């Protein structure tokens, strides 16, 4: 993590601070959006598996009884 922080500090020395900050904010928002998409896909998969398990259990109880 320390080398990344050193690289960012080096960017502040080469470019205007507003440009580096804006780029870091855009990259951070992009990573947050990607993470949200992955979490949302995971939630959809979990809910689908749980619903299939409930339907399977109900079918097993009805047909098994």
PDB file of N, CA and C in Angstrom:
ATOM      1  N   UNK A   1       0.822  -1.191   0.000  1.00  0.00           N
ATOM      2  CA  UNK A   1       0.000   0.000   0.000  1.00  0.00           C
ATOM      3  C   UNK A   1       0.869   1.261   0.000  1.00  0.00           C
ATOM      4  N   UNK A   2       1.989   1.188   0.670  1.00  0.00           N
ATOM      5  CA  UNK A   2       2.873   2.351   0.750  1.00  0.00           C
ATOM      6  C   UNK A   2       3.406   2.780  -0.620  1.00  0.00           C
ATOM      7  N   UNK A   3       3.754   1.842  -1.532  1.00  0.00           N
ATOM      8  CA  UNK A   3       4.215   2.290  -2.851  1.00  0.00           C
ATOM      9  C   UNK A   3       3.119   3.038  -3.639  1.00  0.00           C
ATOM     10  N   UNK A   4       1.883   2.625  -3.469  1.00  0.00           N
ATOM     11  CA  UNK A   4       0.784   3.305  -4.162  1.00  0.00           C
ATOM     12  C   UNK A   4       0.638   4.733  -3.635  1.00  0.00           C
ATOM     13  N   UNK A   5       0.743   4.888  -2.322  1.00  0.00           N
ATOM     14  CA  UNK A   5       0.637   6.230  -1.725  1.00  0.00           C
ATOM     15  C   UNK A   5       1.795   7.108  -2.201  1.00  0.00           C
ATOM     16  N   UNK A   6       2.987   6.517  -2.300  1.00  0.00           N
ATOM     17  CA  UNK A   6       4.141   7.280  -2.798  1.00  0.00           C
ATOM     18  C   UNK A   6       3.939   7.695  -4.252  1.00  0.00           C
ATOM     19  N   UNK A   7       3.342   6.816  -5.062  1.00  0.00           N
ATOM     20  CA  UNK A   7       3.064   7.158  -6.461  1.00  0.00           C
ATOM     21  C   UNK A   7       2.063   8.307  -6.555  1.00  0.00           C
ATOM     22  N   UNK A   8       1.039   8.264  -5.703  1.00  0.00           N
ATOM     23  CA  UNK A   8       0.036   9.333  -5.714  1.00  0.00           C
ATOM     24  C   UNK A   8       0.667  10.656  -5.280  1.00  0.00           C
ATOM     25  N   UNK A   9       1.521  10.613  -4.276  1.00  0.00           N
ATOM     26  CA  UNK A   9       2.221  11.837  -3.862  1.00  0.00           C
ATOM     27  C   UNK A   9       3.112  12.363  -4.971  1.00  0.00           C
ATOM     28  N   UNK A  10       3.713  11.451  -5.748  1.00  0.00           N
ATOM     29  CA  UNK A  10       4.519  11.858  -6.888  1.00  0.00           C
ATOM     30  C   UNK A  10       3.677  12.526  -7.965  1.00  0.00           C
ATOM     31  N   UNK A  11       2.454  12.040  -8.154  1.00  0.00           N
ATOM     32  CA  UNK A  11       1.557  12.669  -9.127  1.00  0.00           C
ATOM     33  C   UNK A  11       1.216  14.099  -8.726  1.00  0.00           C
ATOM     34  N   UNK A  12       1.067  14.321  -7.416  1.00  0.00           N
ATOM     35  CA  UNK A  12       0.776  15.679  -6.944  1.00  0.00           C
ATOM     36  C   UNK A  12       1.940  16.616  -7.246  1.00  0.00           C
ATOM     37  N   UNK A  13       3.137  16.077  -7.337  1.00  0.00           N
ATOM     38  CA  UNK A  13       4.292  16.903  -7.672  1.00  0.00           C
ATOM     39  C   UNK A  13       4.387  17.213  -9.162  1.00  0.00           C
ATOM     40  N   UNK A  14       3.843  16.319  -9.991  1.00  0.00           N
ATOM     41  CA  UNK A  14       3.942  16.493 -11.437  1.00  0.00           C
ATOM     42  C   UNK A  14       2.766  17.282 -12.032  1.00  0.00           C
ATOM     43  N   UNK A  15       1.584  17.078 -11.481  1.00  0.00           N
ATOM     44  CA  UNK A  15       0.377  17.659 -12.053  1.00  0.00           C
ATOM     45  C   UNK A  15      -0.311  18.566 -11.038  1.00  0.00           C
ATOM     46  N   UNK A  16      -1.208  19.414 -11.494  1.00  0.00           N
ATOM     47  CA  UNK A  16      -1.957  20.261 -10.548  1.00  0.00           C
ATOM     48  C   UNK A  16      -2.790  19.396  -9.596  1.00  0.00           C
ATOM     49  N   UNK A  17      -2.917  19.853  -8.367  1.00  0.00           N
ATOM     50  CA  UNK A  17      -3.597  19.048  -7.362  1.00  0.00           C
ATOM     51  C   UNK A  17      -5.060  18.814  -7.707  1.00  0.00           C
ATOM     52  N   UNK A  18      -5.715  19.799  -8.347  1.00  0.00           N
ATOM     53  CA  UNK A  18      -7.128  19.606  -8.690  1.00  0.00           C
ATOM     54  C   UNK A  18      -7.301  18.505  -9.721  1.00  0.00           C
ATOM     55  N   UNK A  19      -6.329  18.345 -10.632  1.00  0.00           N
ATOM     56  CA  UNK A  19      -6.416  17.309 -11.647  1.00  0.00           C
ATOM     57  C   UNK A  19      -6.234  15.921 -11.035  1.00  0.00           C
ATOM     58  N   UNK A  20      -5.246  15.789 -10.164  1.00  0.00           N
ATOM     59  CA  UNK A  20      -4.998  14.496  -9.509  1.00  0.00           C
ATOM     60  C   UNK A  20      -6.195  14.125  -8.640  1.00  0.00           C
ATOM     61  N   UNK A  21      -6.718  15.085  -7.883  1.00  0.00           N
ATOM     62  CA  UNK A  21      -7.860  14.805  -7.014  1.00  0.00           C
ATOM     63  C   UNK A  21      -9.081  14.404  -7.829  1.00  0.00           C
ATOM     64  N   UNK A  22      -9.330  15.102  -8.938  1.00  0.00           N
ATOM     65  CA  UNK A  22     -10.467  14.771  -9.783  1.00  0.00           C
ATOM     66  C   UNK A  22     -10.334  13.369 -10.364  1.00  0.00           C
ATOM     67  N   UNK A  23      -9.149  13.033 -10.830  1.00  0.00           N
ATOM     68  CA  UNK A  23      -8.928  11.690 -11.382  1.00  0.00           C
ATOM     69  C   UNK A  23      -9.108  10.610 -10.315  1.00  0.00           C
ATOM     70  N   UNK A  24      -8.607  10.866  -9.107  1.00  0.00           N
ATOM     71  CA  UNK A  24      -8.762   9.892  -8.028  1.00  0.00           C
ATOM     72  C   UNK A  24     -10.231   9.719  -7.641  1.00  0.00           C
ATOM     73  N   UNK A  25     -10.991  10.808  -7.647  1.00  0.00           N
ATOM     74  CA  UNK A  25     -12.420  10.717  -7.335  1.00  0.00           C
ATOM     75  C   UNK A  25     -13.143   9.915  -8.410  1.00  0.00           C
ATOM     76  N   UNK A  26     -12.818  10.159  -9.688  1.00  0.00           N
ATOM     77  CA  UNK A  26     -13.458   9.422 -10.774  1.00  0.00           C
ATOM     78  C   UNK A  26     -13.122   7.933 -10.694  1.00  0.00           C
ATOM     79  N   UNK A  27     -11.869   7.613 -10.447  1.00  0.00           N
ATOM     80  CA  UNK A  27     -11.470   6.209 -10.320  1.00  0.00           C
ATOM     81  C   UNK A  27     -12.159   5.569  -9.111  1.00  0.00           C
ATOM     82  N   UNK A  28     -12.235   6.293  -7.999  1.00  0.00           N
ATOM     83  CA  UNK A  28     -12.912   5.767  -6.809  1.00  0.00           C
ATOM     84  C   UNK A  28     -14.377   5.505  -7.048  1.00  0.00           C
ATOM     85  N   UNK A  29     -15.047   6.422  -7.755  1.00  0.00           N
ATOM     86  CA  UNK A  29     -16.461   6.218  -8.068  1.00  0.00           C
ATOM     87  C   UNK A  29     -16.653   5.031  -9.003  1.00  0.00           C
ATOM     88  N   UNK A  30     -15.747   4.862  -9.952  1.00  0.00           N
ATOM     89  CA  UNK A  30     -15.823   3.713 -10.851  1.00  0.00           C
ATOM     90  C   UNK A  30     -15.646   2.400 -10.112  1.00  0.00           C
ATOM     91  N   UNK A  31     -14.705   2.359  -9.191  1.00  0.00           N
ATOM     92  CA  UNK A  31     -14.504   1.141  -8.391  1.00  0.00           C
ATOM     93  C   UNK A  31     -15.700   0.861  -7.487  1.00  0.00           C
ATOM     94  N   UNK A  32     -16.286   1.913  -6.921  1.00  0.00           N
ATOM     95  CA  UNK A  32     -17.472   1.732  -6.076  1.00  0.00           C
ATOM     96  C   UNK A  32     -18.639   1.221  -6.902  1.00  0.00           C
ATOM     97  N   UNK A  33     -18.800   1.735  -8.127  1.00  0.00           N
ATOM     98  CA  UNK A  33     -19.875   1.273  -9.006  1.00  0.00           C
ATOM     99  C   UNK A  33     -19.678  -0.200  -9.355  1.00  0.00           C
ATOM    100  N   UNK A  34     -18.433  -0.587  -9.673  1.00  0.00           N
ATOM    101  CA  UNK A  34     -18.151  -1.976  -9.995  1.00  0.00           C
ATOM    102  C   UNK A  34     -18.412  -2.891  -8.804  1.00  0.00           C
ATOM    103  N   UNK A  35     -18.005  -2.459  -7.625  1.00  0.00           N
ATOM    104  CA  UNK A  35     -18.245  -3.244  -6.422  1.00  0.00           C
ATOM    105  C   UNK A  35     -19.734  -3.401  -6.155  1.00  0.00           C
ATOM    106  N   UNK A  36     -20.508  -2.325  -6.353  1.00  0.00           N
ATOM    107  CA  UNK A  36     -21.954  -2.385  -6.158  1.00  0.00           C
ATOM    108  C   UNK A  36     -22.587  -3.372  -7.128  1.00  0.00           C
ATOM    109  N   UNK A  37     -22.136  -3.376  -8.390  1.00  0.00           N
ATOM    110  CA  UNK A  37     -22.670  -4.320  -9.372  1.00  0.00           C
ATOM    111  C   UNK A  37     -22.377  -5.761  -8.952  1.00  0.00           C
ATOM    112  N   UNK A  38     -21.166  -6.007  -8.471  1.00  0.00           N
ATOM    113  CA  UNK A  38     -20.816  -7.362  -8.038  1.00  0.00           C
ATOM    114  C   UNK A  38     -21.643  -7.795  -6.836  1.00  0.00           C
ATOM    115  N   UNK A  39     -21.850  -6.884  -5.882  1.00  0.00           N
ATOM    116  CA  UNK A  39     -22.656  -7.210  -4.707  1.00  0.00           C
ATOM    117  C   UNK A  39     -24.097  -7.473  -5.116  1.00  0.00           C
ATOM    118  N   UNK A  40     -24.613  -6.651  -6.048  1.00  0.00           N
ATOM    119  CA  UNK A  40     -25.992  -6.822  -6.485  1.00  0.00           C
ATOM    120  C   UNK A  40     -26.183  -8.152  -7.206  1.00  0.00           C
ATOM    121  N   UNK A  41     -25.229  -8.541  -8.046  1.00  0.00           N
ATOM    122  CA  UNK A  41     -25.311  -9.837  -8.725  1.00  0.00           C
ATOM    123  C   UNK A  41     -25.257 -10.964  -7.695  1.00  0.00           C
ATOM    124  N   UNK A  42     -24.414 -10.817  -6.689  1.00  0.00           N
ATOM    125  CA  UNK A  42     -24.336 -11.829  -5.632  1.00  0.00           C
ATOM    126  C   UNK A  42     -25.631 -11.953  -4.857  1.00  0.00           C
ATOM    127  N   UNK A  43     -26.279 -10.807  -4.577  1.00  0.00           N
ATOM    128  CA  UNK A  43     -27.559 -10.854  -3.863  1.00  0.00           C
ATOM    129  C   UNK A  43     -28.619 -11.551  -4.708  1.00  0.00           C
ATOM    130  N   UNK A  44     -28.644 -11.292  -6.011  1.00  0.00           N
ATOM    131  CA  UNK A  44     -29.616 -11.935  -6.900  1.00  0.00           C
ATOM    132  C   UNK A  44     -29.399 -13.439  -6.917  1.00  0.00           C
ATOM    133  N   UNK A  45     -28.156 -13.870  -6.981  1.00  0.00           N
ATOM    134  CA  UNK A  45     -27.862 -15.300  -6.998  1.00  0.00           C
ATOM    135  C   UNK A  45     -28.285 -15.946  -5.682  1.00  0.00           C
ATOM    136  N   UNK A  46     -27.989 -15.311  -4.564  1.00  0.00           N
ATOM    137  CA  UNK A  46     -28.345 -15.882  -3.259  1.00  0.00           C
ATOM    138  C   UNK A  46     -29.854 -15.985  -3.105  1.00  0.00           C
ATOM    139  N   UNK A  47     -30.587 -14.943  -3.475  1.00  0.00           N
ATOM    140  CA  UNK A  47     -32.044 -14.967  -3.359  1.00  0.00           C
ATOM    141  C   UNK A  47     -32.628 -16.035  -4.276  1.00  0.00           C
ATOM    142  N   UNK A  48     -32.095 -16.177  -5.486  1.00  0.00           N
ATOM    143  CA  UNK A  48     -32.584 -17.203  -6.408  1.00  0.00           C
ATOM    144  C   UNK A  48     -32.355 -18.598  -5.842  1.00  0.00           C
ATOM    145  N   UNK A  49     -31.186 -18.833  -5.297  1.00  0.00           N
ATOM    146  CA  UNK A  49     -30.890 -20.154  -4.716  1.00  0.00           C
ATOM    147  C   UNK A  49     -31.806 -20.431  -3.525  1.00  0.00           C
ATOM    148  N   UNK A  50     -32.038 -19.425  -2.684  1.00  0.00           N
ATOM    149  CA  UNK A  50     -32.928 -19.624  -1.536  1.00  0.00           C
ATOM    150  C   UNK A  50     -34.361 -19.910  -1.973  1.00  0.00           C
ATOM    151  N   UNK A  51     -34.851 -19.205  -2.982  1.00  0.00           N
ATOM    152  CA  UNK A  51     -36.205 -19.466  -3.472  1.00  0.00           C
ATOM    153  C   UNK A  51     -36.316 -20.859  -4.083  1.00  0.00           C
ATOM    154  N   UNK A  52     -35.308 -21.277  -4.822  1.00  0.00           N
ATOM    155  CA  UNK A  52     -35.324 -22.636  -5.370  1.00  0.00           C
ATOM    156  C   UNK A  52     -35.283 -23.685  -4.257  1.00  0.00           C
ATOM    157  N   UNK A  53     -34.543 -23.401  -3.201  1.00  0.00           N
ATOM    158  CA  UNK A  53     -34.488 -24.335  -2.068  1.00  0.00           C
ATOM    159  C   UNK A  53     -35.845 -24.434  -1.383  1.00  0.00           C
ATOM    160  N   UNK A  54     -36.527 -23.304  -1.226  1.00  0.00           N
ATOM    161  CA  UNK A  54     -37.854 -23.322  -0.603  1.00  0.00           C
ATOM    162  C   UNK A  54     -38.837 -24.103  -1.459  1.00  0.00           C
ATOM    163  N   UNK A  55     -38.823 -23.862  -2.766  1.00  0.00           N
ATOM    164  CA  UNK A  55     -39.725 -24.578  -3.671  1.00  0.00           C
ATOM    165  C   UNK A  55     -39.400 -26.066  -3.673  1.00  0.00           C
ATOM    166  N   UNK A  56     -38.128 -26.397  -3.693  1.00  0.00           N
ATOM    167  CA  UNK A  56     -37.733 -27.803  -3.656  1.00  0.00           C
ATOM    168  C   UNK A  56     -38.151 -28.480  -2.367  1.00  0.00           C
ATOM    169  N   UNK A  57     -37.975 -27.785  -1.247  1.00  0.00           N
ATOM    170  CA  UNK A  57     -38.382 -28.362   0.034  1.00  0.00           C
ATOM    171  C   UNK A  57     -39.890 -28.547   0.104  1.00  0.00           C
ATOM    172  N   UNK A  58     -40.644 -27.551  -0.388  1.00  0.00           N
ATOM    173  CA  UNK A  58     -42.103 -27.664  -0.382  1.00  0.00           C
ATOM    174  C   UNK A  58     -42.555 -28.816  -1.272  1.00  0.00           C
ATOM    175  N   UNK A  59     -41.938 -28.953  -2.436  1.00  0.00           N
ATOM    176  CA  UNK A  59     -42.289 -30.069  -3.321  1.00  0.00           C
ATOM    177  C   UNK A  59     -41.960 -31.409  -2.698  1.00  0.00           C
ATOM    178  N   UNK A  60     -40.832 -31.473  -2.015  1.00  0.00           N
ATOM    179  CA  UNK A  60     -40.439 -32.722  -1.354  1.00  0.00           C
ATOM    180  C   UNK A  60     -41.420 -33.077  -0.238  1.00  0.00           C
ATOM    181  N   UNK A  61     -41.855 -32.052   0.535  1.00  0.00           N
ATOM    182  CA  UNK A  61     -42.804 -32.302   1.617  1.00  0.00           C
ATOM    183  C   UNK A  61     -44.167 -32.730   1.069  1.00  0.00           C
ATOM    184  N   UNK A  62     -44.614 -32.109  -0.015  1.00  0.00           N
ATOM    185  CA  UNK A  62     -45.936 -32.453  -0.574  1.00  0.00           C
ATOM    186  C   UNK A  62     -45.892 -33.844  -1.230  1.00  0.00           C
ATOM    187  N   UNK A  63     -44.888 -34.089  -2.025  1.00  0.00           N
ATOM    188  CA  UNK A  63     -44.817 -35.370  -2.739  1.00  0.00           C
ATOM    189  C   UNK A  63     -44.351 -36.510  -1.827  1.00  0.00           C
ATOM    190  N   UNK A  64     -43.585 -36.158  -0.817  1.00  0.00           N
ATOM    191  CA  UNK A  64     -43.087 -37.194   0.088  1.00  0.00           C
ATOM    192  C   UNK A  64     -44.115 -37.625   1.131  1.00  0.00           C
ATOM    193  N   UNK A  65     -45.114 -36.798   1.343  1.00  0.00           N
ATOM    194  CA  UNK A  65     -46.110 -37.108   2.388  1.00  0.00           C
ATOM    195  C   UNK A  65     -47.219 -37.897   1.822  1.00  0.00           C
TER     196      UNK A  65
END
